[in-house]
Coordinates of C-alpha atoms in Angstrom, one line a residue:
M129 CA -9.7 10.0 -1.3
M130 CA -10.1 10.3 2.4
T131 CA -7.5 11.3 5.3
T132 CA -8.6 12.2 8.5
M133 CA -7.0 11.5 11.9
M134 CA -8.7 9.3 14.7
K135 CA -8.2 10.3 18.2
N136 CA -7.3 7.1 20.0
K137 CA -6.9 6.9 23.9
A138 CA -5.6 3.4 23.8
T139 CA -2.2 4.6 22.4
N140 CA -0.3 2.2 24.9
Y141 CA -1.4 -1.2 23.0
F142 CA 0.6 -2.8 20.5
F143 CA -1.8 -4.0 18.4
R144 CA -1.3 -7.0 15.6
Y145 CA -3.3 -9.0 13.1
S146 CA -3.6 -12.6 12.7
R147 CA -4.6 -15.6 10.5
F148 CA -6.0 -18.7 11.5
F149 CA -5.7 -21.5 9.0
H150 CA -5.9 -25.2 9.3
S151 CA -3.0 -27.0 10.6
D152 CA -2.2 -29.4 7.8
Q153 CA -1.3 -26.4 5.3
R154 CA 2.1 -25.3 5.0
F155 CA 2.8 -21.8 4.9
N156 CA 3.9 -19.0 6.6
L157 CA 1.7 -17.4 9.0
N158 CA 2.8 -13.4 8.6
Y159 CA 0.1 -11.1 8.6
K160 CA -0.2 -9.7 5.3
N161 CA 2.5 -10.8 2.6
S162 CA 3.2 -14.4 3.5
L163 CA 4.0 -16.5 0.6
L164 CA 2.1 -20.1 0.3
L165 CA 4.4 -23.2 0.4
S166 CA 1.7 -25.6 -0.5
G167 CA -1.6 -26.0 -0.9
I168 CA -4.6 -23.1 -0.7
P169 CA -5.1 -21.8 2.7
S170 CA -8.8 -21.7 4.3
C171 CA -10.3 -20.5 7.3
S172 CA -11.0 -22.5 10.3
K173 CA -13.3 -20.9 12.7
T174 CA -12.2 -19.5 15.5
P175 CA -14.3 -17.8 18.3
G176 CA -14.3 -14.1 18.2
I177 CA -14.1 -13.7 14.3
R178 CA -16.9 -12.4 12.7
D179 CA -18.3 -11.8 8.9
W180 CA -16.1 -14.3 6.9
T181 CA -16.7 -17.8 5.2
P182 CA -15.2 -20.6 7.1
N183 CA -13.3 -22.8 5.2
S184 CA -13.6 -21.0 1.9
P185 CA -10.7 -21.2 -0.7
F186 CA -8.6 -18.7 -2.3
L187 CA -7.7 -15.4 -1.1
G188 CA -10.9 -14.2 -0.2
S189 CA -11.1 -16.6 2.9
I190 CA -7.5 -14.7 3.8
R191 CA -9.2 -11.1 3.5
G192 CA -12.4 -12.5 5.5
C193 CA -10.3 -13.4 8.2
R194 CA -8.0 -9.8 8.1
N195 CA -10.7 -7.6 7.8
A196 CA -13.0 -9.3 10.5
L197 CA -11.2 -6.8 13.1
N198 CA -13.5 -4.5 15.3
A199 CA -13.0 -0.9 16.9
S200 CA -13.1 -3.2 20.3
A201 CA -9.7 -5.2 19.5
L202 CA -7.4 -3.3 21.1
D203 CA -6.2 -5.7 23.7
H204 CA -3.1 -7.8 22.7
F205 CA -1.1 -10.1 25.0
R206 CA 1.3 -13.1 25.3
V207 CA 1.0 -16.6 27.3
G208 CA 3.4 -19.0 27.4
G209 CA 4.1 -21.8 24.7
G210 CA 4.9 -19.4 22.0
F211 CA 1.7 -18.8 20.8
Q212 CA 0.1 -15.2 20.8
F213 CA -3.2 -14.3 21.7
R214 CA -5.5 -11.2 20.8
R215 CA -8.7 -10.4 22.6
F216 CA -11.9 -9.7 20.5
T217 CA -14.6 -8.3 22.4
S218 CA -14.8 -10.9 25.5
L219 CA -13.1 -13.7 23.7
S220 CA -9.4 -14.7 22.3
S221 CA -8.2 -16.3 20.0
E222 CA -5.2 -18.4 19.1
V223 CA -2.6 -18.0 16.1
Q224 CA -2.0 -21.7 15.2
R225 CA 1.3 -22.7 13.7
N226 CA 2.4 -25.5 11.6
P227 CA 5.2 -27.2 13.3
S228 CA 6.7 -28.7 10.2
F229 CA 8.0 -25.4 9.1
S230 CA 12.2 -25.8 9.5
R231 CA 15.0 -23.9 11.2
L232 CA 17.5 -22.4 9.4
N233 CA 21.0 -23.8 9.4
S234 CA 24.4 -23.4 8.2
D235 CA 23.7 -25.7 5.2
D236 CA 21.0 -23.2 4.0
I237 CA 23.3 -20.2 4.4
D238 CA 25.8 -22.0 2.4
F239 CA 23.5 -22.6 -0.7
F240 CA 21.9 -19.1 -0.5
R241 CA 25.6 -17.8 -0.4
S242 CA 26.3 -20.0 -3.7
I243 CA 23.8 -18.9 -5.7
L244 CA 24.0 -14.8 -4.4
G245 CA 27.2 -14.1 -3.1
E246 CA 28.4 -13.6 0.3
K247 CA 27.4 -9.8 0.2
N248 CA 23.8 -10.9 -0.9
V249 CA 23.0 -13.0 2.0
V250 CA 22.6 -10.6 4.7
Q251 CA 22.7 -11.3 8.6
D252 CA 24.4 -8.1 10.0
E253 CA 22.1 -7.4 12.8
D254 CA 21.7 -3.7 12.2
R255 CA 20.6 -4.2 8.6
L256 CA 18.4 -6.9 9.8
L257 CA 16.5 -4.5 12.2
D258 CA 15.4 -2.3 9.2
A259 CA 14.2 -5.0 7.3
N260 CA 12.4 -6.4 10.3
T261 CA 10.7 -3.2 11.4
D262 CA 8.0 -1.7 9.4
W263 CA 7.6 2.0 8.1
M264 CA 5.4 3.0 10.9
R265 CA 7.4 1.5 13.5
K266 CA 4.6 -0.5 14.5
Y267 CA 5.9 -4.2 13.7
R268 CA 8.7 -5.6 14.5
G269 CA 10.0 -9.2 12.9
S270 CA 12.9 -11.6 14.2
S271 CA 14.1 -12.5 10.8
K272 CA 18.0 -13.6 11.1
L273 CA 18.4 -13.5 7.2
L274 CA 17.9 -11.3 4.7
L275 CA 18.5 -12.2 0.7
Q276 CA 18.8 -10.0 -2.3
P277 CA 18.1 -11.7 -5.2
R278 CA 19.7 -9.7 -8.7
S279 CA 17.3 -11.9 -11.1
T280 CA 14.2 -13.8 -11.7
E281 CA 16.4 -17.0 -11.8
E282 CA 17.7 -16.2 -8.3
V283 CA 14.5 -15.7 -6.9
S284 CA 13.2 -18.9 -8.7
Q285 CA 16.3 -20.8 -7.1
I286 CA 15.4 -19.5 -3.6
L287 CA 12.0 -20.1 -3.4
K288 CA 12.4 -24.0 -5.1
Y289 CA 15.0 -24.5 -2.4
C290 CA 12.9 -22.9 0.2
N291 CA 9.8 -25.0 -0.9
S292 CA 11.7 -28.2 -0.5
R293 CA 13.0 -27.2 3.1
Y294 CA 9.5 -25.9 4.4
L295 CA 11.5 -22.8 5.2
P296 CA 8.7 -20.1 5.2
V297 CA 9.7 -16.8 3.3
V298 CA 8.3 -13.0 3.2
P299 CA 8.8 -10.8 0.2
Q300 CA 9.8 -7.6 0.6
G301 CA 9.8 -4.2 -1.7
G302 CA 10.7 -0.9 -0.2
N303 CA 9.1 -1.6 2.9
T304 CA 6.8 1.6 3.0
G305 CA 3.6 -0.4 4.0
L306 CA 1.4 1.3 6.5
V307 CA 0.1 -1.9 8.0
G308 CA 3.1 -4.3 8.6
G309 CA 2.5 -6.5 5.2
S310 CA 6.3 -6.7 4.4
V311 CA 7.9 -7.5 7.7
P312 CA 7.4 -11.1 9.3
V313 CA 5.7 -10.6 12.2
F314 CA 4.7 -13.8 14.6
D315 CA 8.0 -15.2 14.0
E316 CA 9.4 -15.8 17.6
L317 CA 11.6 -18.7 16.5
S318 CA 13.3 -16.5 14.0
L319 CA 12.2 -19.0 11.2
Q320 CA 11.2 -16.8 8.4
V321 CA 13.8 -15.4 5.5
I322 CA 13.0 -12.1 4.0
I323 CA 13.6 -11.3 0.2
N324 CA 14.2 -8.1 -0.6
L325 CA 13.7 -7.2 -4.5
G326 CA 15.5 -3.9 -4.3
L327 CA 18.4 -5.3 -6.7
L328 CA 16.1 -6.1 -9.5
N329 CA 15.8 -2.5 -10.6
D330 CA 16.7 -2.6 -14.2
I331 CA 14.6 -1.0 -16.9
I332 CA 14.1 -3.4 -19.8
S333 CA 12.8 -1.5 -22.5
F334 CA 9.9 1.4 -23.4
D335 CA 7.8 2.1 -26.6
K336 CA 7.5 5.7 -27.0
V337 CA 4.7 5.1 -29.3
S338 CA 2.2 3.0 -26.9
G339 CA 4.0 4.3 -24.0
I340 CA 4.4 1.0 -22.5
L341 CA 7.1 0.4 -20.2
V342 CA 8.9 -3.0 -19.2
C343 CA 10.8 -3.0 -15.9
E344 CA 11.8 -4.9 -12.9
A345 CA 9.9 -5.2 -9.8
G346 CA 12.6 -3.6 -7.5
G347 CA 12.5 -0.2 -9.3
I348 CA 11.9 2.5 -7.1
L349 CA 8.6 4.8 -8.1
E350 CA 10.6 8.0 -8.0
N351 CA 13.2 6.6 -10.3
L352 CA 10.7 5.3 -12.9
S353 CA 9.0 8.4 -13.0
S354 CA 12.0 10.4 -13.5
F355 CA 12.8 8.2 -16.2
L356 CA 9.7 9.0 -17.9
D357 CA 9.8 12.4 -17.5
N358 CA 12.6 12.6 -19.7
L359 CA 10.9 11.1 -22.4
G360 CA 7.5 12.9 -21.8
F361 CA 5.5 10.6 -19.8
I362 CA 4.3 9.7 -16.5
M363 CA 3.7 7.0 -14.0
P364 CA -0.1 6.5 -13.9
L365 CA 0.2 6.3 -9.9
D366 CA 2.2 8.9 -7.6
L367 CA 2.7 8.1 -4.0
G368 CA 3.9 10.1 -0.9
A369 CA 6.8 7.3 -0.3
K370 CA 7.7 7.4 -4.0
G371 CA 11.2 7.9 -3.3
S372 CA 11.5 4.4 -1.4
C373 CA 8.4 1.9 -2.6
Q374 CA 9.0 -0.3 -5.1
I375 CA 6.7 -0.8 -8.1
G376 CA 7.0 -4.4 -7.6
G377 CA 4.9 -3.6 -4.2
N378 CA 2.9 -1.1 -5.5
V379 CA 1.4 -3.7 -7.5
S380 CA 1.4 -6.5 -4.8
T381 CA -0.6 -4.2 -2.9
N382 CA -2.6 -2.7 -6.0
A383 CA -1.6 0.8 -4.7
G384 CA -4.2 3.5 -5.5
G385 CA -2.1 6.6 -4.9
L386 CA -3.1 10.3 -5.7
R387 CA -3.6 10.1 -9.7
L388 CA -6.3 7.3 -9.1
V389 CA -9.4 9.7 -9.9
R390 CA -7.5 10.3 -13.6
Y391 CA -5.9 6.9 -14.6
G392 CA -7.6 4.3 -12.2
S393 CA -6.3 1.5 -10.5
L394 CA -3.2 -0.6 -11.6
H395 CA -5.8 -3.3 -12.7
G396 CA -6.4 -1.1 -15.6
S397 CA -2.6 -0.1 -16.2
V398 CA -0.7 -3.2 -15.6
L399 CA -0.3 -5.0 -18.8
G400 CA 1.7 -8.1 -17.8
L401 CA 3.6 -9.7 -15.1
E402 CA 6.4 -12.4 -14.6
V403 CA 5.7 -13.9 -11.2
V404 CA 7.5 -16.8 -9.3
L405 CA 5.4 -19.1 -7.9
A406 CA 6.1 -20.9 -4.5
D407 CA 7.5 -23.9 -5.9
G408 CA 9.9 -21.6 -8.0
S409 CA 8.6 -22.0 -11.4
V410 CA 8.4 -19.1 -13.5
L411 CA 5.2 -17.9 -14.8
D412 CA 5.4 -15.5 -17.9
M413 CA 2.2 -13.2 -18.4
L414 CA 4.9 -10.2 -19.4
G415 CA 2.6 -9.2 -22.0
T416 CA 2.5 -5.5 -23.8
L417 CA -0.9 -6.1 -25.5
R418 CA -3.8 -3.6 -24.0
K419 CA -6.3 -6.2 -25.7
D420 CA -5.5 -10.0 -25.2
N421 CA -8.4 -12.4 -25.6
T422 CA -5.9 -15.5 -25.9
G423 CA -7.2 -17.3 -22.5
Y424 CA -7.8 -16.4 -18.8
D425 CA -5.9 -12.9 -17.6
L426 CA -4.1 -14.3 -14.7
K427 CA -2.3 -11.5 -14.0
H428 CA -5.4 -9.8 -12.1
L429 CA -5.0 -12.4 -9.5
F430 CA -1.6 -11.3 -8.4
I431 CA -2.5 -7.7 -8.5
G432 CA -3.5 -6.8 -5.1
S433 CA -2.2 -10.4 -4.0
E434 CA 0.2 -9.0 -1.4
G435 CA 2.7 -11.8 -1.8
T436 CA 0.3 -14.7 -1.0
L437 CA 0.2 -16.5 -4.4
G438 CA 3.7 -15.6 -5.6
I439 CA 6.8 -12.8 -6.2
I440 CA 6.2 -10.4 -8.6
T441 CA 9.6 -10.0 -10.7
K442 CA 8.7 -8.1 -13.9
I443 CA 6.1 -5.6 -15.0
S444 CA 4.6 -4.6 -18.2
I445 CA 2.9 -1.0 -17.6
L446 CA 0.7 1.7 -19.7
T447 CA 2.3 5.1 -19.2
P448 CA 0.3 8.0 -19.8
P449 CA 1.8 10.9 -21.7
K450 CA 3.3 14.1 -19.5
L451 CA 0.6 17.1 -19.7
P452 CA 2.3 20.4 -19.5
A453 CA -0.1 22.5 -17.7
T454 CA -1.0 21.5 -13.9
N455 CA -3.1 23.8 -11.9
V456 CA -3.9 23.2 -8.4
A457 CA -6.4 25.0 -6.1
F458 CA -6.7 24.4 -2.5
L459 CA -10.5 25.1 -0.7
G460 CA -12.1 25.5 2.5
C461 CA -15.7 23.5 2.9
K462 CA -18.1 23.8 5.8
D463 CA -19.2 20.0 5.7
Y464 CA -18.5 16.7 4.2
S465 CA -22.1 17.1 2.4
S466 CA -20.3 20.1 0.4
C467 CA -17.1 17.8 -0.3
Q468 CA -19.2 15.3 -1.8
K469 CA -21.1 17.7 -4.1
L470 CA -17.9 19.3 -5.0
L471 CA -16.6 16.3 -6.4
V472 CA -19.9 15.6 -8.4
D473 CA -19.6 19.1 -9.9
A474 CA -15.8 18.7 -10.4
K475 CA -16.1 15.3 -12.6
R476 CA -18.9 16.9 -14.6
K477 CA -17.6 20.6 -15.5
L478 CA -13.9 20.0 -15.2
G479 CA -14.1 16.5 -17.2
E480 CA -11.1 15.2 -18.8
I481 CA -8.7 17.7 -17.0
L482 CA -9.4 16.8 -13.5
S483 CA -6.4 14.8 -11.9
A484 CA -6.9 14.6 -8.0
F485 CA -9.7 15.4 -5.9
E486 CA -8.4 15.0 -2.2
F487 CA -10.1 15.8 0.9
L488 CA -9.1 16.2 4.7
D489 CA -10.9 17.7 7.8
N490 CA -9.6 20.2 10.2
M491 CA -8.0 17.7 12.8
S492 CA -5.9 16.6 10.1
M493 CA -4.8 19.7 9.0
D494 CA -4.3 20.3 12.7
L495 CA -2.0 17.8 12.7
V496 CA 0.3 18.8 9.9
L497 CA 0.6 22.2 10.8
N498 CA 1.7 21.1 14.7
H499 CA 3.9 18.1 13.7
L500 CA 5.8 19.2 10.5
E501 CA 8.0 22.1 10.0
G502 CA 7.7 24.9 7.1
I503 CA 3.8 23.7 6.5
R504 CA 1.7 26.9 6.9
N505 CA -2.2 26.6 6.5
P506 CA -2.9 28.6 2.9
L507 CA -6.7 29.5 4.3
P508 CA -6.4 30.8 7.7
P509 CA -8.6 30.5 10.1
M510 CA -9.5 27.0 10.1
H511 CA -12.6 25.5 8.2
N512 CA -14.1 22.0 8.8
F513 CA -12.8 20.4 5.7
Y514 CA -10.4 21.2 3.0
V515 CA -10.2 19.9 -0.7
L516 CA -7.3 19.9 -2.9
I517 CA -8.3 19.7 -6.6
E518 CA -5.4 19.1 -9.5
T519 CA -6.1 19.7 -12.7
T520 CA -3.8 18.6 -15.8
G521 CA -4.2 19.3 -19.6
N522 CA -2.6 20.6 -22.9
D523 CA -3.8 24.4 -22.6
E524 CA -2.8 26.3 -19.8
S525 CA -4.9 29.6 -20.4
Y526 CA -7.9 27.4 -21.0
D527 CA -7.4 24.9 -18.0
K528 CA -7.0 27.9 -15.9
E529 CA -9.9 29.4 -17.0
K530 CA -12.2 26.1 -16.9
L531 CA -11.2 26.2 -13.2
E532 CA -11.6 29.1 -12.3
A533 CA -15.0 29.0 -13.7
F534 CA -15.8 26.2 -11.6
L535 CA -14.4 27.9 -8.7
L536 CA -16.7 30.7 -9.2
S537 CA -19.5 28.9 -9.5
S538 CA -18.6 26.5 -6.4
M539 CA -18.2 29.7 -4.6
E540 CA -21.7 31.0 -5.4
G541 CA -23.5 28.0 -5.0
G542 CA -21.9 27.8 -1.4
L543 CA -20.0 24.5 -1.8
I544 CA -16.9 26.3 -1.1
S545 CA -16.3 28.9 1.9
D546 CA -13.0 30.1 0.7
G547 CA -10.4 29.1 -1.5
V548 CA -7.1 29.7 -3.5
L549 CA -5.6 28.7 -6.8
A550 CA -1.2 28.3 -6.8
Q551 CA 0.1 30.8 -8.6
D552 CA 3.5 28.9 -9.4
I553 CA 5.4 25.5 -9.0
N554 CA 6.5 26.2 -5.4
Q555 CA 2.8 26.8 -4.3
I556 CA 1.5 23.8 -5.8
S557 CA 4.1 22.0 -4.0
S558 CA 3.3 23.5 -0.9
F559 CA 0.0 22.5 -1.1
W560 CA 0.7 18.7 -2.0
Q561 CA 2.6 18.7 1.0
I562 CA -0.2 19.4 3.5
R563 CA -1.9 16.2 1.8
E564 CA 1.0 13.8 1.3
G565 CA 2.5 14.8 5.1
I566 CA -0.5 13.2 7.2
P567 CA 1.2 9.9 7.6
E568 CA 4.4 11.2 9.0
A569 CA 2.9 13.9 10.9
L570 CA 0.6 10.7 12.2
M571 CA 3.7 8.9 13.3
K572 CA 5.0 12.2 15.0
A573 CA 1.8 12.6 17.1
G574 CA 1.7 9.2 18.7
A575 CA 0.6 5.6 18.2
V576 CA -1.3 4.8 14.5
Y577 CA -3.6 2.2 13.6
K578 CA -3.9 2.2 9.9
Y579 CA -6.7 0.4 7.8
D580 CA -6.9 0.6 3.7
L581 CA -10.5 1.1 3.8
S582 CA -13.4 1.1 0.7
L583 CA -16.4 2.7 1.1
P584 CA -19.3 4.2 -0.8
V585 CA -18.1 7.9 -0.9
E586 CA -21.3 9.1 0.8
K587 CA -20.6 6.6 4.0
M588 CA -16.6 7.9 4.2
Y589 CA -17.1 10.4 7.0
D590 CA -19.9 8.4 8.5
L591 CA -16.9 5.8 9.6
V592 CA -14.8 8.7 11.0
E593 CA -17.2 10.0 13.2
V594 CA -18.3 6.3 14.3
M595 CA -15.1 5.5 15.5
R596 CA -14.2 8.6 16.8
T597 CA -17.5 8.5 19.0
R598 CA -16.5 4.6 19.8
L599 CA -12.9 5.3 20.7
G600 CA -14.1 8.3 22.9
K601 CA -15.9 6.0 25.1
R602 CA -12.6 3.7 25.8

């Protein structure tokens, strides 16, 4: 996984994404996490948007629009008439809104109170401010209503009603996303209703034989991890935001996390889902079989769909057993090529015990050291790159011996300039704090633009260098 800081001189700009759809479709214009109210969206050709397929159905066209941003798309401004424009190179593009959306009224509020109760229909300004603001404090919506359903049935009733009234909704989990996907941006008319799933947090069942956990979507990742830890299991993903993020949001965004090297993506771990569609109908795919050839495997459409196809309410997920032996090494490397070769060697020589391989550059390390308290560099002076390697297994002495042999051969081969092996749980924690603290340090350093990019390993740092060069010219 790559973590790096890209200096941006244009920190005073307020940057937002937008979508561009045919005007005869009825759905929310929120940047990432909109829920379709009717029909399948398709892109309409707009000047300044590149590398996409116009009028292409399904989610691919949405991603094509979103990912068409480029390094020069920093100029954002507002004009009259309730529209917003964003400049791409020398051209502008207009956010097209559907006039058929309805405005919230007192009858709507009364209906929601009748099914949710008074306290779960939130209109308090302070609580709405939190729900309307993303974790990075870059995006702020203006929704006047936050709903907190307690069951799948309540989610179904809400969506059925909103669909009939043409009220746009935004599903929200722990609101820990870094790109504004869970807040209702571009909503100057305050049309959107936020549906937060935090009260759907029950653990339904756990099978100790198969390791299959069935839970509701609002379960906090850290709470689920604590529950499993007592039973000798772990969640197949780990995130820095585990204390706040919800498993439903993790699945909706197909979060990778810090255990991706060992356990893969959620497409391989999630066995089943329960989803409420935009019209309120419930799609029950909550299977617990690792192999099921009876029909289409529809759950994969919803993993990573980010709320555009429906709201995930329940999840069945395969959890691996907790292994007793954990070792962590923190290493310094001279260049990115050495990091790549180290990864290849780690996969070959550490094999089944390799559980994490994270790298960061010296600018990221400098950022953490300067903006977070209690963090120190384990390998002074500064190195160009740092790599964190974690192994987990059953035999403490065997795993440690295997890791030490790998580190020695890597040092002799010139791939490592320096390194240290954690001696206890406190050192393990301190090494991980460096990696996990980068998002917080970025926020303290100033304005941040974040992207979830997937690139071949050999091209990852090329992107960083190109972006630093381009931004340095502005």
